[in-house]
Amino acid sequence: YLAYGVGVVVSLGTDQDLIYRMRDLQRDANWPGARFYTAGRGFGVEGGYPPPLANAPDRYRPRSAEEARAQVQELASHHPDFVKIWVDDDFGRLPKMPAEISTAIIDEAHRHHLRVVAHVFYLADAKALVEAGVDGLGHSIRDQKVDLEIEREMKNRGVFLIPTLVRDESTFIYGEAPGWLDDPFFQAGVNPEVLKALKSPAFVKKSRTNPDLNRLKAAFELAKQNLQLLSAAGVKIGFGTDSGPSARFQGYFEHRELQLMVEAGLSPMQAIVAATRTAAEILGADAEFGTLAPGKRANFLVLEANPLEDIQNTERLAEVWQSGKPLPAVGAD
């Protein structure tokens, strides 16, 4: 991440308890790499989204509001940076978290001064979660166009949006031979065998024959449209990519996300502010980073061209600085 100029990452709900010790050691011993924040183990429902992790303890799967509260209390003892919940049914194929459980999680988390980020897909779920007091939405609303009600409620309640457009693009784009597969900036951080696999006829065919292909493409277009509408309405826009899983590439996907945010209608400056100042505010870390100012950590990028003229110029990466020290950058001579 850091070699691509991403100075801070947040892991929302897929970590094991070892992450807390690692987080503390990074702070105390100044471990190299991007600074990381974590929600520890997130909350799903039995048989629901997301799938269990292989060879590792699963997320919390509460069966009642009372069990959910007890599990939040256990999570809170580790002092996570957020609480993560998944409210999704995978196009109707899986059970969805009941409102009484998600509401209990939000309420109990707030009792412990923890903020809650919800994975969402549907407008109706987003409205219910905002009404219940959720602090942020992970992913755009992707089933229909947002309306004035949710625009108003998210703005008035200070609920932030992390759009993750590149996550949605990645669900179908490999069947279309995207041009960025040949981008040297992308290829600099990818194992050649992985790149070969992405371009293989078998992988391309698998993407093109996905039975959800049309729904995934429609969801992506709605995600872009709704990002523009919510931003124009004054909703706080954060930044994230869901990079890390297979075929979602750390570091490069953050640059691709900026490009897609601009494609969706934001200005280059709006996209950059979402990824820097606003992202730091959402983390509660804006006293340390997010902007260049006296007393803050000197975390910044040096680019060879102006990203305000073309957002793709963030790929013209010459130097990465972390806490006032220059570090190796992808693609730099």
One Martini backbone bead per residue (centre of mass of N, CA, C, O) as a GRO file, in nm:
protein
  333
    1TYR     BB    1   0.060   0.061  -0.024
    2LEU     BB    2   0.286   0.271   0.024
    3ALA     BB    3   0.420   0.253  -0.261
    4TYR     BB    4   0.134   0.387  -0.375
    5GLY     BB    5   0.053   0.617  -0.142
    6VAL     BB    6  -0.080   0.457   0.103
    7GLY     BB    7  -0.091   0.551   0.447
    8VAL     BB    8  -0.392   0.431   0.505
    9VAL     BB    9  -0.576   0.161   0.664
   10VAL     BB   10  -0.891  -0.032   0.663
   11SER     BB   11  -1.032  -0.302   0.848
   12LEU     BB   12  -1.373  -0.448   0.792
   13GLY     BB   13  -1.423  -0.757   0.966
   14THR     BB   14  -1.154  -0.982   0.897
   15ASP     BB   15  -1.023  -1.010   1.178
   16GLN     BB   16  -0.813  -1.104   1.423
   17ASP     BB   17  -0.685  -1.061   1.742
   18LEU     BB   18  -0.390  -1.003   1.650
   19ILE     BB   19  -0.434  -0.711   1.538
   20TYR     BB   20  -0.402  -0.553   1.806
   21ARG     BB   21  -0.104  -0.610   1.853
   22MET     BB   22  -0.008  -0.498   1.583
   23ARG     BB   23  -0.112  -0.213   1.621
   24ASP     BB   24   0.055  -0.148   1.874
   25LEU     BB   25   0.334  -0.203   1.750
   26GLN     BB   26   0.321   0.007   1.530
   27ARG     BB   27   0.305   0.249   1.721
   28ASP     BB   28   0.556   0.182   1.910
   29ALA     BB   29   0.775   0.072   1.666
   30ASN     BB   30   0.737   0.179   1.378
   31TRP     BB   31   0.629   0.022   1.158
   32PRO     BB   32   0.620  -0.051   0.849
   33GLY     BB   33   0.397   0.106   0.656
   34ALA     BB   34   0.084   0.129   0.665
   35ARG     BB   35  -0.150   0.246   0.853
   36PHE     BB   36  -0.370   0.066   1.081
   37TYR     BB   37  -0.712  -0.023   1.097
   38THR     BB   38  -0.985  -0.177   1.304
   39ALA     BB   39  -1.283  -0.408   1.345
   40GLY     BB   40  -1.215  -0.685   1.342
   41ARG     BB   41  -1.487  -0.856   1.409
   42GLY     BB   42  -1.767  -0.898   1.254
   43PHE     BB   43  -2.126  -0.884   1.155
   44GLY     BB   44  -2.352  -1.144   1.111
   45VAL     BB   45  -2.526  -1.430   0.995
   46GLU     BB   46  -2.650  -1.725   0.981
   47GLY     BB   47  -2.583  -1.814   0.652
   48GLY     BB   48  -2.457  -1.544   0.571
   49TYR     BB   49  -2.329  -1.245   0.520
   50PRO     BB   50  -2.039  -1.350   0.502
   51PRO     BB   51  -1.838  -1.581   0.447
   52PRO     BB   52  -1.653  -1.787   0.592
   53LEU     BB   53  -1.351  -1.837   0.712
   54ALA     BB   54  -1.064  -1.997   0.654
   55ASN     BB   55  -0.900  -2.122   0.917
   56ALA     BB   56  -1.097  -1.938   1.108
   57PRO     BB   57  -1.253  -1.742   1.291
   58ASP     BB   58  -1.544  -1.616   1.286
   59ARG     BB   59  -1.773  -1.418   1.286
   60TYR     BB   60  -2.021  -1.275   1.417
   61ARG     BB   61  -2.349  -1.467   1.492
   62PRO     BB   62  -2.620  -1.349   1.587
   63ARG     BB   63  -2.960  -1.460   1.715
   64SER     BB   64  -2.983  -1.195   1.894
   65ALA     BB   65  -2.989  -0.907   2.065
   66GLU     BB   66  -2.849  -1.014   2.320
   67GLU     BB   67  -2.610  -1.147   2.177
   68ALA     BB   68  -2.509  -0.894   2.037
   69ARG     BB   69  -2.438  -0.731   2.288
   70ALA     BB   70  -2.230  -0.932   2.402
   71GLN     BB   71  -2.040  -0.918   2.154
   72VAL     BB   72  -1.977  -0.620   2.169
   73GLN     BB   73  -1.847  -0.631   2.447
   74GLU     BB   74  -1.615  -0.812   2.361
   75LEU     BB   75  -1.504  -0.630   2.140
   76ALA     BB   76  -1.457  -0.371   2.318
   77SER     BB   77  -1.211  -0.493   2.484
   78HIS     BB   78  -1.013  -0.431   2.220
   79HIS     BB   79  -1.045  -0.152   2.084
   80PRO     BB   80  -1.171  -0.073   1.829
   81ASP     BB   81  -1.228   0.153   1.560
   82PHE     BB   82  -1.472  -0.035   1.476
   83VAL     BB   83  -1.791  -0.145   1.358
   84LYS     BB   84  -1.910  -0.432   1.173
   85ILE     BB   85  -2.178  -0.472   0.932
   86TRP     BB   86  -2.399  -0.703   0.756
   87VAL     BB   87  -2.649  -0.595   0.498
   88ASP     BB   88  -2.723  -0.881   0.313
   89ASP     BB   89  -2.849  -1.127   0.038
   90ASP     BB   90  -2.733  -1.190  -0.235
   91PHE     BB   91  -2.984  -1.161  -0.423
   92GLY     BB   92  -3.171  -1.348  -0.217
   93ARG     BB   93  -2.984  -1.612  -0.115
   94LEU     BB   94  -2.971  -1.486   0.179
   95PRO     BB   95  -2.972  -1.407   0.485
   96LYS     BB   96  -3.072  -1.129   0.679
   97MET     BB   97  -3.027  -0.893   0.896
   98PRO     BB   98  -3.207  -0.805   1.145
   99ALA     BB   99  -3.310  -0.512   1.283
  100GLU     BB  100  -3.280  -0.592   1.589
  101ILE     BB  101  -2.975  -0.654   1.561
  102SER     BB  102  -2.856  -0.397   1.433
  103THR     BB  103  -2.965  -0.206   1.652
  104ALA     BB  104  -2.817  -0.336   1.891
  105ILE     BB  105  -2.532  -0.291   1.789
  106ILE     BB  106  -2.541   0.015   1.767
  107ASP     BB  107  -2.619   0.078   2.058
  108GLU     BB  108  -2.384  -0.074   2.202
  109ALA     BB  109  -2.152   0.069   2.062
  110HIS     BB  110  -2.226   0.355   2.168
  111ARG     BB  111  -2.184   0.280   2.469
  112HIS     BB  112  -1.862   0.230   2.374
  113HIS     BB  113  -1.770   0.448   2.165
  114LEU     BB  114  -1.861   0.317   1.884
  115ARG     BB  115  -1.846   0.288   1.546
  116VAL     BB  116  -2.066   0.220   1.262
  117VAL     BB  117  -2.032   0.000   0.981
  118ALA     BB  118  -2.225  -0.064   0.681
  119HIS     BB  119  -2.310  -0.310   0.479
  120VAL     BB  120  -2.459  -0.231   0.162
  121PHE     BB  121  -2.732  -0.217  -0.107
  122TYR     BB  122  -3.007  -0.116  -0.006
  123LEU     BB  123  -3.212   0.145   0.046
  124ALA     BB  124  -3.389   0.040   0.280
  125ASP     BB  125  -3.153  -0.036   0.465
  126ALA     BB  126  -3.020   0.239   0.481
  127LYS     BB  127  -3.255   0.385   0.614
  128ALA     BB  128  -3.274   0.207   0.871
  129LEU     BB  129  -2.981   0.256   0.968
  130VAL     BB  130  -2.992   0.559   0.993
  131GLU     BB  131  -3.226   0.558   1.197
  132ALA     BB  132  -3.048   0.374   1.407
  133GLY     BB  133  -2.736   0.525   1.390
  134VAL     BB  134  -2.544   0.499   1.183
  135ASP     BB  135  -2.223   0.622   1.071
  136GLY     BB  136  -2.177   0.424   0.811
  137LEU     BB  137  -2.134   0.346   0.460
  138GLY     BB  138  -2.049   0.051   0.296
  139HIS     BB  139  -2.106   0.137   0.012
  140SER     BB  140  -2.325   0.171  -0.219
  141ILE     BB  141  -2.620   0.225  -0.351
  142ARG     BB  142  -2.753  -0.049  -0.590
  143ASP     BB  143  -3.086  -0.071  -0.659
  144GLN     BB  144  -3.135   0.250  -0.645
  145LYS     BB  145  -3.223   0.558  -0.641
  146VAL     BB  146  -3.185   0.810  -0.458
  147ASP     BB  147  -3.340   1.015  -0.219
  148LEU     BB  148  -3.424   1.283  -0.029
  149GLU     BB  149  -3.435   1.141   0.242
  150ILE     BB  150  -3.142   1.025   0.255
  151GLU     BB  151  -2.995   1.281   0.200
  152ARG     BB  152  -3.095   1.429   0.453
  153GLU     BB  153  -3.024   1.222   0.678
  154MET     BB  154  -2.721   1.194   0.625
  155LYS     BB  155  -2.650   1.490   0.661
  156ASN     BB  156  -2.783   1.552   0.945
  157ARG     BB  157  -2.628   1.289   1.085
  158GLY     BB  158  -2.333   1.235   0.958
  159VAL     BB  159  -2.332   1.021   0.735
  160PHE     BB  160  -2.112   0.822   0.578
  161LEU     BB  161  -1.946   0.748   0.257
  162ILE     BB  162  -1.817   0.440   0.104
  163PRO     BB  163  -1.822   0.357  -0.226
  164THR     BB  164  -1.642   0.140  -0.381
  165LEU     BB  165  -1.631   0.125  -0.704
  166VAL     BB  166  -1.398  -0.081  -0.770
  167ARG     BB  167  -1.537  -0.323  -0.655
  168ASP     BB  168  -1.771  -0.328  -0.863
  169GLU     BB  169  -1.599  -0.341  -1.117
  170SER     BB  170  -1.448  -0.620  -1.044
  171THR     BB  171  -1.708  -0.814  -1.092
  172PHE     BB  172  -1.677  -0.768  -1.443
  173ILE     BB  173  -1.418  -0.640  -1.602
  174TYR     BB  174  -1.246  -0.901  -1.698
  175GLY     BB  175  -1.442  -0.944  -1.957
  176GLU     BB  176  -1.323  -0.644  -2.096
  177ALA     BB  177  -1.030  -0.572  -2.105
  178PRO     BB  178  -0.887  -0.364  -1.936
  179GLY     BB  179  -0.652  -0.119  -1.983
  180TRP     BB  180  -0.509  -0.137  -1.693
  181LEU     BB  181  -0.358  -0.411  -1.738
  182ASP     BB  182  -0.133  -0.230  -1.921
  183ASP     BB  183  -0.041  -0.070  -1.684
  184PRO     BB  184   0.259  -0.010  -1.542
  185PHE     BB  185   0.153   0.073  -1.259
  186PHE     BB  186   0.006  -0.191  -1.214
  187GLN     BB  187   0.232  -0.406  -1.290
  188ALA     BB  188   0.442  -0.328  -1.062
  189GLY     BB  189   0.232  -0.486  -0.834
  190VAL     BB  190   0.230  -0.762  -1.014
  191ASN     BB  191   0.222  -1.074  -1.069
  192PRO     BB  192   0.272  -1.225  -1.367
  193GLU     BB  193   0.085  -1.473  -1.314
  194VAL     BB  194  -0.166  -1.311  -1.246
  195LEU     BB  195  -0.188  -1.158  -1.512
  196LYS     BB  196  -0.216  -1.409  -1.686
  197ALA     BB  197  -0.480  -1.508  -1.553
  198LEU     BB  198  -0.659  -1.256  -1.618
  199LYS     BB  199  -0.607  -1.309  -1.947
  200SER     BB  200  -0.734  -1.564  -1.962
  201PRO     BB  201  -0.983  -1.731  -2.119
  202ALA     BB  202  -1.109  -1.859  -1.864
  203PHE     BB  203  -1.146  -1.596  -1.697
  204VAL     BB  204  -1.306  -1.435  -1.903
  205LYS     BB  205  -1.539  -1.636  -1.930
  206LYS     BB  206  -1.629  -1.635  -1.636
  207SER     BB  207  -1.709  -1.335  -1.635
  208ARG     BB  208  -1.910  -1.342  -1.890
  209THR     BB  209  -2.088  -1.597  -1.740
  210ASN     BB  210  -2.209  -1.455  -1.520
  211PRO     BB  211  -2.531  -1.459  -1.392
  212ASP     BB  212  -2.482  -1.149  -1.260
  213LEU     BB  213  -2.378  -0.944  -1.468
  214ASN     BB  214  -2.610  -0.736  -1.513
  215ARG     BB  215  -2.642  -0.662  -1.210
  216LEU     BB  216  -2.352  -0.560  -1.167
  217LYS     BB  217  -2.358  -0.333  -1.376
  218ALA     BB  218  -2.602  -0.181  -1.259
  219ALA     BB  219  -2.479  -0.132  -0.979
  220PHE     BB  220  -2.244   0.043  -1.073
  221GLU     BB  221  -2.410   0.273  -1.201
  222LEU     BB  222  -2.563   0.342  -0.938
  223ALA     BB  223  -2.320   0.407  -0.764
  224LYS     BB  224  -2.231   0.654  -0.925
  225GLN     BB  225  -2.493   0.816  -0.913
  226ASN     BB  226  -2.518   0.821  -0.595
  227LEU     BB  227  -2.262   0.966  -0.535
  228GLN     BB  228  -2.330   1.232  -0.675
  229LEU     BB  229  -2.592   1.293  -0.518
  230LEU     BB  230  -2.475   1.286  -0.226
  231SER     BB  231  -2.259   1.498  -0.268
  232ALA     BB  232  -2.452   1.730  -0.364
  233ALA     BB  233  -2.613   1.709  -0.074
  234GLY     BB  234  -2.364   1.694   0.157
  235VAL     BB  235  -2.237   1.433   0.194
  236LYS     BB  236  -2.007   1.245   0.343
  237ILE     BB  237  -1.701   1.156   0.171
  238GLY     BB  238  -1.513   0.888   0.145
  239PHE     BB  239  -1.260   0.612   0.142
  240GLY     BB  240  -1.256   0.311  -0.067
  241THR     BB  241  -1.208  -0.051  -0.207
  242ASP     BB  242  -1.175  -0.358  -0.109
  243SER     BB  243  -0.898  -0.442  -0.095
  244GLY     BB  244  -0.730  -0.791  -0.114
  245PRO     BB  245  -0.880  -0.969  -0.257
  246SER     BB  246  -0.924  -1.132  -0.519
  247ALA     BB  247  -0.870  -0.905  -0.777
  248ARG     BB  248  -0.783  -0.682  -0.545
  249PHE     BB  249  -0.555  -0.417  -0.565
  250GLN     BB  250  -0.318  -0.302  -0.384
  251GLY     BB  251  -0.296   0.051  -0.441
  252TYR     BB  252  -0.415   0.071  -0.728
  253PHE     BB  253  -0.721   0.089  -0.649
  254GLU     BB  254  -0.700   0.376  -0.533
  255HIS     BB  255  -0.655   0.514  -0.806
  256ARG     BB  256  -0.906   0.402  -0.947
  257GLU     BB  257  -1.112   0.530  -0.756
  258LEU     BB  258  -1.056   0.821  -0.831
  259GLN     BB  259  -1.139   0.790  -1.128
  260LEU     BB  260  -1.437   0.697  -1.069
  261MET     BB  261  -1.528   0.948  -0.912
  262VAL     BB  262  -1.493   1.134  -1.154
  263GLU     BB  263  -1.677   0.976  -1.347
  264ALA     BB  264  -1.932   1.029  -1.150
  265GLY     BB  265  -1.877   1.377  -1.095
  266LEU     BB  266  -1.638   1.447  -0.954
  267SER     BB  267  -1.388   1.623  -0.868
  268PRO     BB  268  -1.063   1.597  -0.816
  269MET     BB  269  -1.073   1.746  -0.543
  270GLN     BB  270  -1.299   1.582  -0.412
  271ALA     BB  271  -1.153   1.311  -0.423
  272ILE     BB  272  -0.899   1.395  -0.262
  273VAL     BB  273  -1.043   1.485  -0.005
  274ALA     BB  274  -1.172   1.212   0.059
  275ALA     BB  275  -0.871   1.067   0.078
  276THR     BB  276  -0.788   1.269   0.318
  277ARG     BB  277  -0.942   1.463   0.509
  278THR     BB  278  -1.206   1.295   0.543
  279ALA     BB  279  -1.076   1.028   0.619
  280ALA     BB  280  -0.944   1.138   0.880
  281GLU     BB  281  -1.205   1.222   1.017
  282ILE     BB  282  -1.335   0.939   1.028
  283LEU     BB  283  -1.089   0.826   1.207
  284GLY     BB  284  -0.995   1.056   1.415
  285ALA     BB  285  -0.697   1.174   1.263
  286ASP     BB  286  -0.676   1.495   1.186
  287ALA     BB  287  -0.437   1.576   1.388
  288GLU     BB  288  -0.216   1.409   1.207
  289PHE     BB  289  -0.382   1.380   0.928
  290GLY     BB  290  -0.491   1.487   0.573
  291THR     BB  291  -0.302   1.739   0.609
  292LEU     BB  292  -0.103   2.022   0.560
  293ALA     BB  293   0.043   2.097   0.883
  294PRO     BB  294   0.131   2.210   1.163
  295GLY     BB  295   0.200   1.915   1.368
  296LYS     BB  296   0.190   1.714   1.148
  297ARG     BB  297   0.229   1.463   0.955
  298ALA     BB  298   0.454   1.402   0.681
  299ASN     BB  299   0.216   1.309   0.455
  300PHE     BB  300   0.311   1.252   0.111
  301LEU     BB  301   0.309   1.338  -0.235
  302VAL     BB  302   0.501   1.317  -0.540
  303LEU     BB  303   0.433   1.463  -0.851
  304GLU     BB  304   0.469   1.503  -1.216
  305ALA     BB  305   0.159   1.588  -1.206
  306ASN     BB  306  -0.160   1.730  -1.224
  307PRO     BB  307  -0.460   1.609  -1.079
  308LEU     BB  308  -0.653   1.855  -1.153
  309GLU     BB  309  -0.628   1.797  -1.467
  310ASP     BB  310  -0.566   1.475  -1.403
  311ILE     BB  311  -0.631   1.208  -1.206
  312GLN     BB  312  -0.412   1.011  -1.339
  313ASN     BB  313  -0.161   1.170  -1.209
  314THR     BB  314  -0.126   0.988  -0.953
  315GLU     BB  315   0.064   0.788  -1.126
  316ARG     BB  316   0.291   1.021  -1.110
  317LEU     BB  317   0.506   0.879  -0.907
  318ALA     BB  318   0.794   0.991  -0.725
  319GLU     BB  319   0.701   1.023  -0.410
  320VAL     BB  320   0.711   0.897  -0.067
  321TRP     BB  321   0.583   1.026   0.246
  322GLN     BB  322   0.663   0.944   0.598
  323SER     BB  323   0.712   1.128   0.855
  324GLY     BB  324   0.943   1.287   0.676
  325LYS     BB  325   1.005   1.024   0.491
  326PRO     BB  326   1.148   0.874   0.235
  327LEU     BB  327   1.010   0.635  -0.001
  328PRO     BB  328   0.941   0.389  -0.191
  329ALA     BB  329   0.809   0.389  -0.528
  330VAL     BB  330   0.605   0.312  -0.763
  331GLY     BB  331   0.778   0.373  -1.069
  332ALA     BB  332   1.025   0.493  -0.962
  333ASP     BB  333   1.364   0.585  -1.026
   0.00000   0.00000   0.00000
